[in-house]
Coordinates of C-alpha atoms in Angstrom, one line a residue:
M24 CA 1.1 1.1 9.1
L25 CA 1.9 -2.4 8.0
I26 CA 1.6 -4.4 5.0
D27 CA 2.8 -7.8 5.6
C28 CA 3.2 -9.9 2.0
D29 CA 4.0 -13.1 3.2
I30 CA 0.9 -14.3 5.0
H31 CA 0.2 -18.2 4.5
V32 CA -3.3 -19.9 4.6
S33 CA -4.2 -23.8 3.6
Y34 CA -7.4 -25.6 3.2
E35 CA -7.7 -28.2 5.8
T36 CA -7.8 -31.1 3.0
L37 CA -8.8 -31.2 -0.6
A38 CA -12.1 -32.1 0.2
D39 CA -12.4 -28.5 0.9
L40 CA -12.7 -27.3 -2.6
L41 CA -15.0 -29.8 -3.3
D42 CA -17.8 -27.5 -3.6
Y43 CA -15.5 -25.9 -6.1
V44 CA -15.1 -28.5 -9.0
D45 CA -16.6 -29.8 -11.4
G46 CA -17.8 -33.4 -11.3
P47 CA -14.8 -35.7 -12.8
T48 CA -12.5 -33.4 -10.9
R49 CA -14.7 -34.1 -7.7
E50 CA -14.5 -37.8 -8.7
L51 CA -10.6 -37.9 -8.6
V52 CA -10.2 -35.8 -5.7
S53 CA -12.7 -38.1 -3.5
S54 CA -11.4 -41.9 -4.8
S55 CA -7.6 -41.1 -6.4
G56 CA -5.5 -43.4 -4.6
T57 CA -6.2 -45.3 -1.0
N58 CA -7.3 -42.2 0.7
G59 CA -8.3 -39.9 -1.7
L60 CA -6.3 -37.1 -4.2
A61 CA -3.0 -36.6 -2.2
M62 CA -0.6 -33.8 -3.1
P63 CA 3.2 -34.8 -3.7
S64 CA 5.1 -33.1 -0.7
Y65 CA 9.4 -33.2 0.7
P66 CA 11.3 -35.6 1.0
W67 CA 12.3 -33.6 4.1
N68 CA 10.6 -32.4 7.6
H69 CA 11.5 -30.3 9.9
P70 CA 12.6 -31.6 12.9
A71 CA 10.7 -29.5 15.3
G72 CA 7.1 -29.1 12.7
W73 CA 6.6 -26.7 9.6
I74 CA 4.0 -24.6 11.7
R75 CA 4.1 -22.2 14.8
Q76 CA 3.3 -24.7 17.3
D77 CA 0.9 -22.0 19.0
V78 CA -1.5 -22.4 15.6
Y79 CA -2.6 -26.2 16.0
E80 CA -2.5 -29.0 17.7
R81 CA 0.2 -31.4 17.4
G82 CA -1.6 -34.7 16.5
A83 CA -4.6 -33.3 15.6
S84 CA -3.9 -33.7 12.0
S85 CA -1.7 -35.8 9.4
L86 CA -0.9 -33.1 7.3
A87 CA 2.6 -31.1 6.2
F88 CA 0.4 -28.1 6.7
P89 CA -2.5 -27.9 8.9
G90 CA -5.4 -25.9 8.0
L91 CA -5.1 -22.2 10.1
T92 CA -8.6 -20.6 10.4
L93 CA -9.6 -16.6 10.0
D94 CA -10.0 -16.4 13.4
M95 CA -6.9 -17.9 14.5
L96 CA -4.6 -15.2 12.1
R97 CA -6.9 -12.3 12.9
E98 CA -6.5 -13.3 17.1
R99 CA -2.7 -14.9 16.2
H100 CA -1.1 -12.3 13.4
L101 CA -3.7 -9.6 12.2
D102 CA -4.6 -7.8 15.2
P103 CA -1.7 -8.2 17.5
Y104 CA 0.4 -6.6 14.9
E105 CA -2.0 -4.2 13.6
V106 CA -1.3 -5.4 10.3
S107 CA -3.5 -3.3 7.8
V108 CA -2.9 -5.1 4.8
G109 CA -1.7 -9.1 4.5
I110 CA -0.8 -10.5 1.2
V111 CA -2.3 -14.4 1.2
E112 CA 0.0 -16.6 -0.4
P113 CA -0.6 -20.2 -0.6
D114 CA 0.5 -23.4 1.4
E115 CA 0.1 -26.7 -0.2
A116 CA -2.0 -25.0 -3.2
A117 CA 1.5 -24.2 -4.7
A118 CA 1.9 -27.7 -5.4
F119 CA -0.8 -27.7 -8.0
A120 CA 1.9 -26.3 -10.6
I121 CA 4.4 -29.2 -9.9
L122 CA 1.6 -31.8 -10.8
P123 CA 2.3 -34.0 -13.9
N124 CA -1.8 -33.7 -14.9
A125 CA -1.6 -29.7 -16.1
Q126 CA -5.1 -30.3 -16.5
L127 CA -5.9 -31.4 -13.4
A128 CA -3.3 -28.6 -12.0
A129 CA -5.8 -26.3 -13.5
R130 CA -9.6 -27.1 -12.3
L131 CA -7.3 -27.2 -9.0
C132 CA -6.1 -24.0 -9.3
S133 CA -9.1 -22.4 -9.9
A134 CA -11.6 -24.4 -7.2
Y135 CA -8.5 -22.8 -4.7
N136 CA -8.9 -19.2 -5.9
D137 CA -12.8 -19.4 -5.6
W138 CA -12.5 -21.0 -1.5
L139 CA -9.8 -18.4 -1.2
L140 CA -11.9 -15.5 -2.5
E141 CA -15.2 -16.7 -0.8
R142 CA -14.0 -17.8 2.4
W143 CA -11.4 -15.3 3.4
L144 CA -10.8 -12.1 0.9
E145 CA -14.5 -12.1 1.0
E146 CA -14.9 -11.8 4.9
E147 CA -11.9 -10.3 6.0
P148 CA -11.0 -6.9 4.1
R149 CA -7.3 -6.5 5.5
L150 CA -6.3 -9.4 3.3
R151 CA -5.6 -9.8 -0.8
G152 CA -4.7 -12.7 -2.2
M153 CA -2.3 -14.0 -4.9
I154 CA -3.9 -16.1 -8.0
V155 CA -2.7 -19.6 -7.8
V156 CA -2.0 -20.7 -11.2
P157 CA -0.8 -24.0 -13.6
A158 CA 2.5 -22.6 -14.3
Q159 CA 3.1 -26.0 -16.1
W160 CA 0.4 -24.9 -18.4
P161 CA 1.0 -21.0 -19.3
E162 CA -1.9 -20.6 -21.4
A163 CA -4.3 -21.9 -18.8
A164 CA -2.2 -20.0 -16.2
A165 CA -3.0 -17.0 -18.5
R166 CA -6.7 -17.8 -18.6
E167 CA -7.3 -18.0 -14.9
V168 CA -5.5 -14.3 -14.2
R169 CA -8.1 -12.9 -16.8
R170 CA -10.6 -14.7 -15.1
I171 CA -10.3 -13.2 -11.8
G172 CA -7.8 -10.8 -11.5
K173 CA -9.7 -8.2 -12.1
R174 CA -11.3 -8.1 -8.8
D175 CA -9.9 -6.1 -5.7
E176 CA -9.7 -9.1 -3.9
F177 CA -6.6 -10.1 -5.4
A178 CA -2.7 -8.2 -5.7
G179 CA -1.5 -10.7 -7.7
I180 CA -0.3 -14.0 -9.1
F181 CA 1.9 -16.6 -7.3
L182 CA 4.9 -18.9 -9.1
P183 CA 6.4 -21.4 -6.8
G184 CA 10.3 -21.5 -7.0
A185 CA 9.3 -25.4 -7.8
A186 CA 9.2 -25.5 -11.7
R187 CA 10.3 -27.5 -14.9
I188 CA 12.0 -24.8 -16.1
P189 CA 12.9 -21.3 -15.9
Y190 CA 10.2 -18.4 -15.6
G191 CA 12.0 -16.2 -18.2
N192 CA 11.6 -19.2 -21.0
P193 CA 9.2 -18.1 -24.0
V194 CA 6.9 -20.8 -23.4
Y195 CA 5.7 -18.7 -20.1
D196 CA 4.7 -15.6 -22.4
P197 CA 1.2 -15.9 -22.4
L198 CA 1.3 -16.0 -18.3
W199 CA 3.3 -12.9 -19.0
E200 CA 1.2 -11.3 -21.5
A201 CA -1.7 -11.7 -19.1
A202 CA 0.2 -10.3 -15.9
N203 CA 1.5 -7.3 -18.1
E204 CA -2.4 -6.5 -19.6
L205 CA -3.5 -6.5 -16.1
A206 CA -0.6 -4.6 -14.2
L207 CA -0.6 -7.4 -11.8
P208 CA 2.9 -8.4 -9.8
V209 CA 4.1 -11.7 -9.9
A210 CA 5.6 -13.0 -6.6
V211 CA 8.2 -15.9 -7.0
H212 CA 8.4 -17.6 -4.0
T213 CA 10.0 -21.0 -2.5
H214 CA 7.8 -23.6 -2.6
F215 CA 8.5 -27.1 -3.5
E216 CA 11.9 -27.3 -5.1
S217 CA 12.9 -30.9 -5.9
V218 CA 9.1 -32.2 -5.6
G219 CA 7.0 -33.5 -8.4
I220 CA 7.9 -32.1 -12.1
A221 CA 10.4 -29.7 -10.5
G222 CA 14.2 -30.8 -11.4
P223 CA 16.7 -30.9 -8.2
V224 CA 17.1 -27.9 -5.5
T225 CA 21.0 -27.8 -6.7
A226 CA 22.6 -29.2 -9.8
A227 CA 25.0 -30.9 -6.8
G228 CA 22.1 -33.6 -6.2
M229 CA 19.4 -34.1 -3.2
P230 CA 20.4 -32.6 -0.2
D231 CA 20.0 -35.5 2.8
Y232 CA 19.0 -33.2 6.1
Y233 CA 16.1 -30.7 6.2
A234 CA 18.8 -28.1 7.2
E235 CA 20.6 -28.4 3.9
Y236 CA 17.4 -27.7 1.9
H237 CA 16.1 -24.5 4.0
T238 CA 20.0 -23.3 3.1
L239 CA 19.6 -24.0 -0.5
C240 CA 16.4 -23.6 -1.6
G241 CA 16.5 -20.2 -2.8
S242 CA 18.4 -21.6 -5.8
G243 CA 15.3 -22.0 -7.5
M244 CA 14.8 -18.7 -7.2
Y245 CA 17.9 -17.2 -8.7
G246 CA 17.4 -19.3 -11.5
H247 CA 14.5 -17.7 -12.3
F248 CA 15.5 -14.2 -11.2
V249 CA 18.5 -14.7 -13.8
S250 CA 16.2 -16.2 -16.3
I251 CA 13.9 -13.4 -16.4
L252 CA 16.4 -10.9 -16.7
C253 CA 18.2 -12.7 -19.7
H254 CA 15.5 -13.3 -21.5
G255 CA 14.1 -9.5 -21.6
V256 CA 10.8 -10.1 -19.8
F257 CA 10.6 -6.5 -18.9
E258 CA 11.3 -5.0 -22.1
R259 CA 8.4 -7.6 -24.0
F260 CA 5.7 -6.8 -20.7
P261 CA 6.8 -3.3 -19.6
S262 CA 3.8 -3.2 -16.6
T263 CA 5.3 -6.4 -15.0
R264 CA 6.5 -6.2 -11.8
V265 CA 7.8 -9.4 -9.8
V266 CA 9.0 -10.0 -6.1
M267 CA 11.5 -12.4 -5.1
V268 CA 9.7 -14.1 -1.7
E269 CA 11.7 -16.2 0.9
G270 CA 15.2 -16.2 -1.2
G271 CA 16.9 -14.2 1.3
L272 CA 18.9 -10.8 0.4
V273 CA 22.5 -11.3 0.4
P274 CA 22.5 -13.9 -3.1
F275 CA 20.7 -11.3 -4.5
V276 CA 23.9 -8.8 -4.3
G277 CA 26.4 -11.1 -6.2
F278 CA 24.0 -12.4 -8.7
L279 CA 23.7 -9.1 -9.7
W280 CA 27.0 -7.6 -9.8
R281 CA 27.7 -11.2 -11.7
L282 CA 25.8 -10.5 -14.4
D283 CA 25.7 -7.0 -14.7
T284 CA 29.3 -8.4 -15.5
N285 CA 28.5 -10.9 -17.9
W286 CA 26.0 -8.6 -19.6
K287 CA 29.0 -6.3 -20.8
S288 CA 30.7 -9.5 -22.4
C289 CA 28.0 -11.1 -23.7
R290 CA 25.2 -8.5 -25.1
S291 CA 25.3 -9.7 -28.7
E292 CA 23.9 -13.0 -27.5
I293 CA 20.8 -11.3 -25.8
P294 CA 20.7 -8.1 -27.7
W295 CA 16.5 -7.5 -26.3
C296 CA 18.3 -6.8 -23.2
K297 CA 19.1 -3.3 -23.5
R298 CA 20.2 -1.8 -20.1
R299 CA 22.2 -3.4 -17.6
P300 CA 20.2 -6.4 -15.9
S301 CA 19.8 -4.6 -12.5
D302 CA 18.3 -1.5 -14.0
Y303 CA 15.7 -3.3 -15.0
V304 CA 15.9 -4.2 -11.5
W305 CA 15.0 -1.2 -10.0
D306 CA 12.3 -0.6 -12.0
H307 CA 10.8 -3.5 -11.7
V308 CA 11.6 -6.3 -8.5
R309 CA 11.0 -6.3 -5.4
F310 CA 12.5 -8.2 -2.5
A311 CA 10.9 -9.7 0.9
T312 CA 12.6 -9.5 4.1
Q313 CA 11.1 -12.9 5.2
P314 CA 13.9 -14.5 5.4
L315 CA 16.3 -11.7 6.8
E316 CA 19.8 -12.9 6.9
S317 CA 20.9 -12.3 10.6
P318 CA 24.8 -12.2 10.8
D319 CA 26.6 -11.6 14.6
D320 CA 27.4 -8.1 13.6
P321 CA 24.0 -6.4 12.2
E322 CA 26.1 -3.8 10.6
Q323 CA 27.4 -6.7 8.0
L324 CA 23.9 -6.9 7.0
V325 CA 23.2 -3.6 6.1
R326 CA 26.5 -3.0 4.4
A327 CA 25.9 -6.2 2.5
I328 CA 22.7 -5.5 1.4
E329 CA 23.3 -1.7 0.8
F330 CA 23.5 -2.5 -3.1
L331 CA 20.1 -3.8 -3.4
R332 CA 18.3 -0.2 -2.5
P333 CA 16.3 -1.4 0.3
A334 CA 14.8 1.6 1.1
E335 CA 13.3 1.5 -2.6
T336 CA 13.1 -2.3 -2.8
L337 CA 12.4 -3.6 0.4
M338 CA 9.3 -5.1 1.7
Y339 CA 8.0 -6.6 5.1
A340 CA 7.1 -10.1 4.7
S341 CA 6.5 -12.0 8.2
D342 CA 5.9 -15.9 6.6
F343 CA 3.0 -16.2 9.5
P344 CA 2.5 -19.2 10.3
H345 CA 5.3 -20.8 9.7
W346 CA 8.2 -21.8 12.0
D347 CA 10.8 -18.8 11.0
F348 CA 8.0 -16.5 11.2
D349 CA 9.8 -12.8 11.7
E350 CA 8.0 -10.4 14.2
P351 CA 7.4 -7.1 12.7
E352 CA 9.5 -4.9 15.2
Q353 CA 12.4 -7.4 15.0
T354 CA 13.0 -7.6 11.9
L355 CA 12.7 -3.5 11.5
R356 CA 15.1 -3.0 13.8
Q357 CA 17.6 -4.5 12.3
L358 CA 17.6 -2.0 9.2
P359 CA 18.7 1.5 9.3
A360 CA 16.0 4.2 11.0
E361 CA 15.7 5.6 7.8
W362 CA 14.8 2.5 5.6
R363 CA 11.9 1.3 8.3
E364 CA 8.8 3.0 7.2
S365 CA 9.4 2.0 3.2
V366 CA 9.8 -1.4 4.6
R367 CA 7.3 -1.6 7.1
W368 CA 4.1 -0.1 4.4
R369 CA 5.3 2.4 1.5
N370 CA 7.5 0.3 -0.9
A371 CA 4.4 -2.3 -0.9
Q372 CA 2.0 0.0 -1.0
T373 CA 3.2 1.1 -4.4
F374 CA 4.2 -1.8 -5.7
F375 CA 1.0 -3.8 -4.6
R376 CA -1.0 -0.7 -6.0
L377 CA -3.4 -0.8 -3.1
P378 CA -5.0 2.1 -1.7
A379 CA -3.4 4.0 1.4
P380 CA -3.5 1.6 4.1
T381 CA -5.3 2.2 7.5
L382 CA -5.1 1.4 11.0
A383 CA -6.3 -2.0 12.0

């Protein structure tokens, strides 16, 4: 059994969504700028390409994230690795949440979700989608969650690491309320930090190189993680569950140790946090494996992340088809044997409340 918690798909161009938008949005997509509406993107480029070079033809597309076909996903990933369930996260559509025009973002999110449902989820029963929402407009995000969140094809809600303000802030309460109401988990996933309305990826300013960015991009997620815990989201919305995707693992250990210590000293400032922050994590938060830190001595990794209770909180993620794709057996071999079945599928089945997986 294998559940992959992070598979990325994308439309080839925004024009693929034209059948799913209203007239004014269709005009904007088709006529904006010089060549139609374009999404904001990173100021850095991966020197060898964002996407695995065996899944697209170099030079055939000018897009940062070339579209992946369903047949190719089956051929290159679902079938060879016998993926029982794959959780689908967006690529370029993650940028909708950092557009200045929140009304346009809301319409594009709805169009993308309908496109994903019709072109991917209904066509391949092994896939479950994450609902893309306009996080910069929490009320509209909540409406989108309620519109399609009861469908079995969707497993949860997607939020990019890039944001105007951290996700624990009460301005996001309408979104958390909808997630709580439908008992849908939320994935906070590294994406588009420093782009659009999002702030710089670090307080030190903007990195110069992609290698710097890829090392530091988890900083946005750590801010959301601490914000969610300090604002008492899990006290106010007790059915809410959160998974941190593509933020690594080791940094969360240090942040939790430090936050538990500060909670003891500053409880009067955040009285709604009735328990140690780490206690909420064991009940409500999970972590995806990708990118798994890789020290020269594999035992160092195991010792470094033991505090996170990986046998209970860790879920396998491939990040297919990105350049830093993690092959499942290679990932699992880095972990103790007694953790592997839980990481391979059991933790994800419980977290996403999926039916018992079957072999692909």
